[in-house]
Each structure stands twice: as C-alpha cells, then as structure tokens.
CSV table of C-alpha atoms and ligand atoms in Angstrom, one decimal:
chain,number,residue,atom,x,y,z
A,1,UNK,CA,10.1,-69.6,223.9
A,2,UNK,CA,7.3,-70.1,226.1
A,3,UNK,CA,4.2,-72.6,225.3
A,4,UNK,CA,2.3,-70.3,226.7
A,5,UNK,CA,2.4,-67.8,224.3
A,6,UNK,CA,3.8,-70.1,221.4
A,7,UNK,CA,3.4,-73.7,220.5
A,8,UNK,CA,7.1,-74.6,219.7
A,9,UNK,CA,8.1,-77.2,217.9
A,10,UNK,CA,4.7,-79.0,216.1
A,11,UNK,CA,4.2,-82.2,213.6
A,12,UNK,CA,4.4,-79.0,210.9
A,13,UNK,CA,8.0,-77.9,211.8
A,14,UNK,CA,9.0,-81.7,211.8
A,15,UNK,CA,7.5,-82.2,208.5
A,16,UNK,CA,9.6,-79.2,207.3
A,17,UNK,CA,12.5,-80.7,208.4
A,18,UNK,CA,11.7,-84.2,207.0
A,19,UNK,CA,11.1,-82.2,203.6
A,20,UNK,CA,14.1,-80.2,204.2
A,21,UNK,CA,16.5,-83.3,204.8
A,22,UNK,CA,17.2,-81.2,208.9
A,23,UNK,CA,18.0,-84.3,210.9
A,24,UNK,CA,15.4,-84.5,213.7
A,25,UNK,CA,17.2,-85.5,217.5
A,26,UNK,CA,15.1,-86.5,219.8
A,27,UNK,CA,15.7,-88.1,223.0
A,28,UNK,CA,13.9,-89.4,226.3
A,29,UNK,CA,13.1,-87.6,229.8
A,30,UNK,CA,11.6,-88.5,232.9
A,31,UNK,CA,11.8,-85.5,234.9
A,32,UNK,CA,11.5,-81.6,235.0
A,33,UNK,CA,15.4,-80.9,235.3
A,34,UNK,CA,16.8,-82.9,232.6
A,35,UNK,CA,13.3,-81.7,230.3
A,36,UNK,CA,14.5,-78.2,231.2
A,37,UNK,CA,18.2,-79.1,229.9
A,38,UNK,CA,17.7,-81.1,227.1
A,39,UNK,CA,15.3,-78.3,225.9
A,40,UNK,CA,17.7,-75.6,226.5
A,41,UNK,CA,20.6,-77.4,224.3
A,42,UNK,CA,18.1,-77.3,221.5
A,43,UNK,CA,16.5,-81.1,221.7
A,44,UNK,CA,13.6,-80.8,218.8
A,45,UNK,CA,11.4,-83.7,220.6
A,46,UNK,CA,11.1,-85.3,223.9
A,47,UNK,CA,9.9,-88.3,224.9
A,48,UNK,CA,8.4,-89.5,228.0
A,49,UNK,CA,8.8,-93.3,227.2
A,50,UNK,CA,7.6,-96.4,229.2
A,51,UNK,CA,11.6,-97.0,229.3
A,52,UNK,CA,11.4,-95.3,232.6
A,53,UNK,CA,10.5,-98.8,233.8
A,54,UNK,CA,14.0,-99.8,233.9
A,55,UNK,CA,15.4,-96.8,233.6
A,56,UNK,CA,13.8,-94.9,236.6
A,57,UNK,CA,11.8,-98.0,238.6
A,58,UNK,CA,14.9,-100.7,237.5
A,59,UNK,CA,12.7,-103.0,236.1
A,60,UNK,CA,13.3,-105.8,233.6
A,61,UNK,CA,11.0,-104.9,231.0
A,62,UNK,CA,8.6,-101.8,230.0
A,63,UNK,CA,5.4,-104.3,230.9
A,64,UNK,CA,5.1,-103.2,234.3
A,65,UNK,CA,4.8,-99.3,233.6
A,66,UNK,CA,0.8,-97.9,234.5
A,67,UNK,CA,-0.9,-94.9,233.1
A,68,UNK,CA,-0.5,-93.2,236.2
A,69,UNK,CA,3.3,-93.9,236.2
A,70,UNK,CA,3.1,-92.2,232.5
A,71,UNK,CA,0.6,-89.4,233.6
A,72,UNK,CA,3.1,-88.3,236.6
A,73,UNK,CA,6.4,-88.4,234.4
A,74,UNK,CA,4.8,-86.8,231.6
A,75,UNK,CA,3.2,-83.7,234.0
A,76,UNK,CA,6.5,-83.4,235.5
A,77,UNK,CA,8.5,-83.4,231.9
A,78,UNK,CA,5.7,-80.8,230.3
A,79,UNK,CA,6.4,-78.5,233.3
A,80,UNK,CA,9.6,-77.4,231.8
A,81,UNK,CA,9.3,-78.2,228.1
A,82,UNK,CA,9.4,-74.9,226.4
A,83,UNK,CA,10.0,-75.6,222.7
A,84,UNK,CA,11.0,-79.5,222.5
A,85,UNK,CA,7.3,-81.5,220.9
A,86,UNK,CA,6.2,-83.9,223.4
A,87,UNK,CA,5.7,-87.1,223.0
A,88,UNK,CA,4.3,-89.7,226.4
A,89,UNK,CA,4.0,-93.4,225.3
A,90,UNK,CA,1.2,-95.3,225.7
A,91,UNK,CA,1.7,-98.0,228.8
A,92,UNK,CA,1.5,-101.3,228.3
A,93,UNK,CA,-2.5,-102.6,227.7
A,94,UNK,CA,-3.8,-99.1,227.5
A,95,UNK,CA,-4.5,-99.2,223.9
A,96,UNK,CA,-6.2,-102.5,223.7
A,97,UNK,CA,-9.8,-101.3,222.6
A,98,UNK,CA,-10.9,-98.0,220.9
A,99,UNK,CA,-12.4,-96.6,223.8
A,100,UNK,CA,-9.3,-97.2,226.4
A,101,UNK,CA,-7.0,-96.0,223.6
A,102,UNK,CA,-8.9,-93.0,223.1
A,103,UNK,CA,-9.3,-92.7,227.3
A,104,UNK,CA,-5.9,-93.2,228.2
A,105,UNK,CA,-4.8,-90.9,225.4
A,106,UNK,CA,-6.9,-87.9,226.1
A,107,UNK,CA,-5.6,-88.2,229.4
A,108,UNK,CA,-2.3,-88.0,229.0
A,109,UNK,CA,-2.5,-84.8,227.1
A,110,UNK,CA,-4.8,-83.0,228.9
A,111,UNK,CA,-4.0,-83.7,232.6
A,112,UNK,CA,0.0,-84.5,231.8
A,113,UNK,CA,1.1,-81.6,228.7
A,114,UNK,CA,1.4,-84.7,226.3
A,115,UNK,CA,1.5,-82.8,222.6
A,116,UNK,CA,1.2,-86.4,220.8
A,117,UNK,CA,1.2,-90.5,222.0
A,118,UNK,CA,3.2,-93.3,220.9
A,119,UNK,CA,2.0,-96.5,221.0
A,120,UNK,CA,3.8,-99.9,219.4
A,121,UNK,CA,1.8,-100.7,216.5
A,122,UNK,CA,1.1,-103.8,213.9
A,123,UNK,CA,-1.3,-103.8,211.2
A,124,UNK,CA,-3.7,-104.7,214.1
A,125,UNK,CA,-3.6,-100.7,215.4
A,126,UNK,CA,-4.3,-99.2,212.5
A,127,UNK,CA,-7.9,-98.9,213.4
A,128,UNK,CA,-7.2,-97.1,216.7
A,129,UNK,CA,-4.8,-94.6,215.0
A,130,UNK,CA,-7.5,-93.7,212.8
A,131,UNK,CA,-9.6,-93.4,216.2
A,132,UNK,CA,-7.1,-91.1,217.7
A,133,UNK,CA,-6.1,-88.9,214.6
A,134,UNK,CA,-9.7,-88.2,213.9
A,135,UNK,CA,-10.4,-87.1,217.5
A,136,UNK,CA,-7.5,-84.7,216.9
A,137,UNK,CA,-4.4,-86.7,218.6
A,138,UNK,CA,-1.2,-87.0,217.3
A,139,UNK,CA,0.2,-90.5,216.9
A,140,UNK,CA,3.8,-91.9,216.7
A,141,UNK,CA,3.5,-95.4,215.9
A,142,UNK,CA,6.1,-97.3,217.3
A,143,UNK,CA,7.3,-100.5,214.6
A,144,UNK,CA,10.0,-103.2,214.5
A,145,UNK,CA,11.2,-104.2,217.9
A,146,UNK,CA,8.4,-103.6,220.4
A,147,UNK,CA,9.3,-104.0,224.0
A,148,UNK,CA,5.8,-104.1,225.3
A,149,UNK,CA,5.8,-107.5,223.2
A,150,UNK,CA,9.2,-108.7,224.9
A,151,UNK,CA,7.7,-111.5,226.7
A,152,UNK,CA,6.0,-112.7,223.3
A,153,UNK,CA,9.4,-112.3,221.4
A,154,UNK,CA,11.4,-113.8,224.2
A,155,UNK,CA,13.8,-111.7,223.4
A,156,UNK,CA,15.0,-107.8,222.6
A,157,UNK,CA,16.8,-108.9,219.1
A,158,UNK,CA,16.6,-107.1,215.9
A,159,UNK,CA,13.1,-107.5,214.0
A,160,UNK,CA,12.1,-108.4,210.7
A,161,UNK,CA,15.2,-109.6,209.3
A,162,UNK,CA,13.9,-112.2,206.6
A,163,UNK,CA,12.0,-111.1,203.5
A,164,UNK,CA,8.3,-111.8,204.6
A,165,UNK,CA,8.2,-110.0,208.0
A,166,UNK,CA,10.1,-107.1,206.3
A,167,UNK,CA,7.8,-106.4,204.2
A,168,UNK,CA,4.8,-106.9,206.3
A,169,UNK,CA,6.8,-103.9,208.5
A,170,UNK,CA,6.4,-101.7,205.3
A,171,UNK,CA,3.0,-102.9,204.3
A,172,UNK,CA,1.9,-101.9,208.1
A,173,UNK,CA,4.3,-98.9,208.0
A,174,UNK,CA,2.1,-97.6,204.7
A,175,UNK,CA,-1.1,-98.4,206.6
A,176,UNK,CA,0.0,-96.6,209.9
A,177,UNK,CA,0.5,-93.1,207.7
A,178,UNK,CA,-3.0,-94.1,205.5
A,179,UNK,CA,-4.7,-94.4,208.6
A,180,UNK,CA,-3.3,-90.7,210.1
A,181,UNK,CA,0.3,-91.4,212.3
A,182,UNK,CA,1.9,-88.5,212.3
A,183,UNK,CA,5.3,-90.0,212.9
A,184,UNK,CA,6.7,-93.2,212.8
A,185,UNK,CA,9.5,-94.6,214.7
A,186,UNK,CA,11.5,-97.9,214.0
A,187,UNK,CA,13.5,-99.6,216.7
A,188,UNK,CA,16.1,-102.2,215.7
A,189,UNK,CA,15.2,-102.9,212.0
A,190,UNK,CA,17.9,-103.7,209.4
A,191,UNK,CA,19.1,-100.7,208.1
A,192,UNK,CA,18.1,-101.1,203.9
A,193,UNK,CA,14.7,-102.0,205.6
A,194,UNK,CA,14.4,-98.5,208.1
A,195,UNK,CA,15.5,-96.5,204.7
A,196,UNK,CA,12.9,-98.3,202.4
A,197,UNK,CA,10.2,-97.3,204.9
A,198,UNK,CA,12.0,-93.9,204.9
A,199,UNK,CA,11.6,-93.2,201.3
A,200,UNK,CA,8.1,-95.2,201.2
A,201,UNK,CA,6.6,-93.2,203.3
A,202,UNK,CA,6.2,-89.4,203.5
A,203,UNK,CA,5.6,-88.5,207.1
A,204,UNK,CA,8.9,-87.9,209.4
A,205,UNK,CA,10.5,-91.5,210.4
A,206,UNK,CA,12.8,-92.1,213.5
A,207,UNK,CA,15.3,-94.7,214.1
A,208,UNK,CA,16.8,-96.1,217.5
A,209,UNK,CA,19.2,-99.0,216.1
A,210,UNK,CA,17.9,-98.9,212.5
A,211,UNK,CA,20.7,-96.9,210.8
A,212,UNK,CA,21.5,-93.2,210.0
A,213,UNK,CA,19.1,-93.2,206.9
A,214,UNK,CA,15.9,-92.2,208.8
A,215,UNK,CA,14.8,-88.5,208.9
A,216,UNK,CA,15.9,-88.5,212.7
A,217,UNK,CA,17.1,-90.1,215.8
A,218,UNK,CA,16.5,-91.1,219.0
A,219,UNK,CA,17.9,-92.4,222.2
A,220,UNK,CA,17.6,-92.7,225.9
A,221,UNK,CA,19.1,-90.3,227.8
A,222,UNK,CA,20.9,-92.6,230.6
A,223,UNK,CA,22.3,-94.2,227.5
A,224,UNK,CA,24.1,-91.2,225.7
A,225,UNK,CA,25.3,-90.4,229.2
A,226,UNK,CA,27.0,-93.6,229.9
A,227,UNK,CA,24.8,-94.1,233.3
A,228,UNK,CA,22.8,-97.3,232.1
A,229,UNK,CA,22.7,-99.8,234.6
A,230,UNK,CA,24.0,-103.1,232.7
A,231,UNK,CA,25.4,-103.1,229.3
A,232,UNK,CA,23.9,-100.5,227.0
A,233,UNK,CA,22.3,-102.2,223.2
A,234,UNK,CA,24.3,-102.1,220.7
A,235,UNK,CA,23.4,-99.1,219.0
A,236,UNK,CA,24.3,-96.7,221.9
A,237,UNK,CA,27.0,-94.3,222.0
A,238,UNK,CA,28.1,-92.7,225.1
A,239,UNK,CA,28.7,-88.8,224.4
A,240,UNK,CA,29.8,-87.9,227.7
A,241,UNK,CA,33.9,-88.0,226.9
A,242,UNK,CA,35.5,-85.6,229.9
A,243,UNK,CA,32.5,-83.2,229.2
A,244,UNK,CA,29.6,-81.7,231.5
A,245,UNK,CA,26.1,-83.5,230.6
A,246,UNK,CA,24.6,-80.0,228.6
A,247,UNK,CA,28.2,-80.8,226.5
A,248,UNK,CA,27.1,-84.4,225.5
A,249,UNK,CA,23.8,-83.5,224.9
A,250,UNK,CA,24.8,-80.7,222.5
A,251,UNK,CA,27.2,-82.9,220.9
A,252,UNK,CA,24.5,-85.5,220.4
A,253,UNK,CA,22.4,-83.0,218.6
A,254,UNK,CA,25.0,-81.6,216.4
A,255,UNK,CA,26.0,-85.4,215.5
A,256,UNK,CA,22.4,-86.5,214.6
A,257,UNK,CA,21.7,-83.1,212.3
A,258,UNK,CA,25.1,-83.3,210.4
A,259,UNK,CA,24.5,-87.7,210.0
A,260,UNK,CA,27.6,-88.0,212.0
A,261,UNK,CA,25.6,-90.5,214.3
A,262,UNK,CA,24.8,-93.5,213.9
A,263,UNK,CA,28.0,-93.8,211.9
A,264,UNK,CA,26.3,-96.7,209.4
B,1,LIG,O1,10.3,-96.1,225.8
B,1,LIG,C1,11.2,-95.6,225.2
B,1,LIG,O2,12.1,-94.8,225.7
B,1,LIG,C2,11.3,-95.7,223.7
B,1,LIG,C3,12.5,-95.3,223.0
B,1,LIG,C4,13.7,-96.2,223.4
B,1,LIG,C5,12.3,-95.2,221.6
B,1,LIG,O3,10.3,-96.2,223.2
C-alpha cells in the first residue's frame, strides 16, 4: 500500500485497535532500509526517535540530537514508509515556546513525511499540545521517564514510583488527552500505574518498560536485535535467536499482538 494513493495506518485505525483490544507494535527507525523492512513485516507505527543520539551518533544521552538531525532521519525513514504511521520526536528544546513548537513541528511533517510528533510532556505542555492539535498536528505525548530531562533526573531510573508523583502522571496524563494528544506513551512507569492511565484514559497508550497492560508496545530496534552498544534496560528482549532480522521483527509483532511480550 502506497501513501501515495492511500494514507495507511492513521490515529483512526489505532483508535480501532485500542477499542478493539488489537495490540498496537511499534518500533523505532533511523533509516530508509530498515523503514522499508520493518514496514514490510507488518510494524503498525514507526518512530523516528531522538534515541538515534546514541543509537546512530553514540552519544550519552538524547540532549544533543538538532532538528536537522531529526528532519534528515525522518525524510530518509518516510521515503520508504508505506503503511507503518509515522511518528519523528521532537529534539531536545524545540518545544519550549508555542511558536518553536508549532515551527519545528510543521517542519518536520512537511519537509521530513512526519504523520504526527512526540514530545515528552508534564502538565507544563499541555498548552502547546492544544497549540499543535488545533493547528491540525498529531501529538504523542511522551510521560514517565523522560530522557530529554536525564540530566535533571540524574539518572534513567523508573519514574513515579511513590503515590504523589503517580498520580500527578495520571492527573497530567488526563490533561494531555483534554488538551488533544492523540497518543500517549509511557516509558518506565510501574506497571498498576501504566494500566490505570490505560483504563483512565480513552485515547491509544504505549508502553516501553511499563508492563504488558498498555494498548501497545514499543521498542528500539538495535535493542530487539541484540546490537546495542552496552547493556540493553531492563525491559529489552532480544528476538534475534538463530533467525534473520525480518524473523525477529515478525516474531516481535506477533508477541506484542497475542500479549506474549512483555511477559508481566
Ligand atoms: O527516542 C526514542 O526512541 C523513544 C522510544 C524509546 C520510546 O522515545
């Protein structure tokens, strides 16, 4: 299916799933030949995320990755991205004002292919999602552990964990949706918390490290293919067992839709 002539997947077919209780896999991409692979095994979103700081540039952090590192990766991932939604985060500091947010977003769908932005969110964005949403872009707001913050955690543990920043993740989780996300993504959150946002909430929620409750998954690709520099988090799992790479992607799919993966 060519987007050419037809969208592919959209915000309506992943709301269909969510209502429909279809798993929703999604992974990342940096590049036109594994875009053009992951979309062929049947991947229902790609993202483009600022992970390609350390995963492409070997970086420390996501803090270094620019708008134009985003707007090249993205142009080159949408090149082959027939029916996979794509998503291209938001760079560290581009979203700081309205105006930026709304200048750095437009760009990156109309000069890279993006089909919606993420950017990592607090109560604090809510006012620039509205922004985007009612200028017509589609938002993923990014919650819980926020890498773009790492330097301010001092640190890449699990996030809200006690009973007051738990709930002011679902408080800001509600707010995101009020305010027009059209997806919400939660990286390393206690489990019980990532499936009370899941049932709070009515737009599609994906987890990285937040438990198998959420409507979908995601993970970097490097990581399901056991070629992360370092030790991979935690939550990882490597799917490439004595199989080619289109093998382990498929498998990863198939494990997300039938709640195989994550295994608790
Ligand atoms: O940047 C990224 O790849 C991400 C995913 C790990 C969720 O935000």
């Amino acid at each position: 299916m060519s987007k050419q002539n037809s969208l592919g997947i959209t915000i309506n077919t992943l709301r269909n799933m969510r209502t429909q209780g279809e798993k929703i896999a999604c992974l990342t991409a940096y590049d036109s030949s594994f875009a053009q692979l992951l979309d062929d095994a049947g991947i229902d979103v790609i993202l483009v995320g600022d992970s390609l700081g350390m995963v492409i540039q070997g970086g420390s952090s996501t803090v270094s990755v620019t708008m134009e590192d985003m707007l090249y990766h993205t142009h080159c991932v949408s090149s082959r991205c027939q029916n996979a939604l794509l998503i291209a985060d938001m760079p560290f500091m581009s979203y700081t004002t309205l105006e930026t947010a709304l200048h750095n977003a437009t760009r990156l769908m109309q000069e890279a292919g993006a089909q919606m932005v993420k950017l990592e969110a607090t109560q604090r964005q809510t006012e620039i999602v509205a922004e985007l949403s009612a200028c017509g872009i589609p938002v993923c707001a990014h919650l819980g552990l926020r890498p773009q913050y790492v330097h301010k955690l001092g640190s890449y543990q699990t996030q809200a964990k006690d009973q007051v920043s738990a709930e002011e993740l679902l408080a800001t989780s509600i707010a995101l949706e009020q305010a027009g996300a059209d997806l919400l993504l939660l990286e390393c959150v206690p489990a019980e918390l990532a499936s009370k946002v899941t049932d709070s909430v009515s737009l599609p929620v994906i987890g990285i490290g937040a438990g198998n409750h959420c409507n979908g998954q995601i993970l970097v690709l490097q990581d399901i293919l056991g070629i992360t520099a370092g030790a991979p988090p935690s939550f990882v799992k490597n799917f490439m067992q004595q199989c080619s790479i289109q093998d382990a992607v498929k498998k990863y799919i198939y494990e997300v839709k039938a709640g195989l993966f994550p295994d608790r």
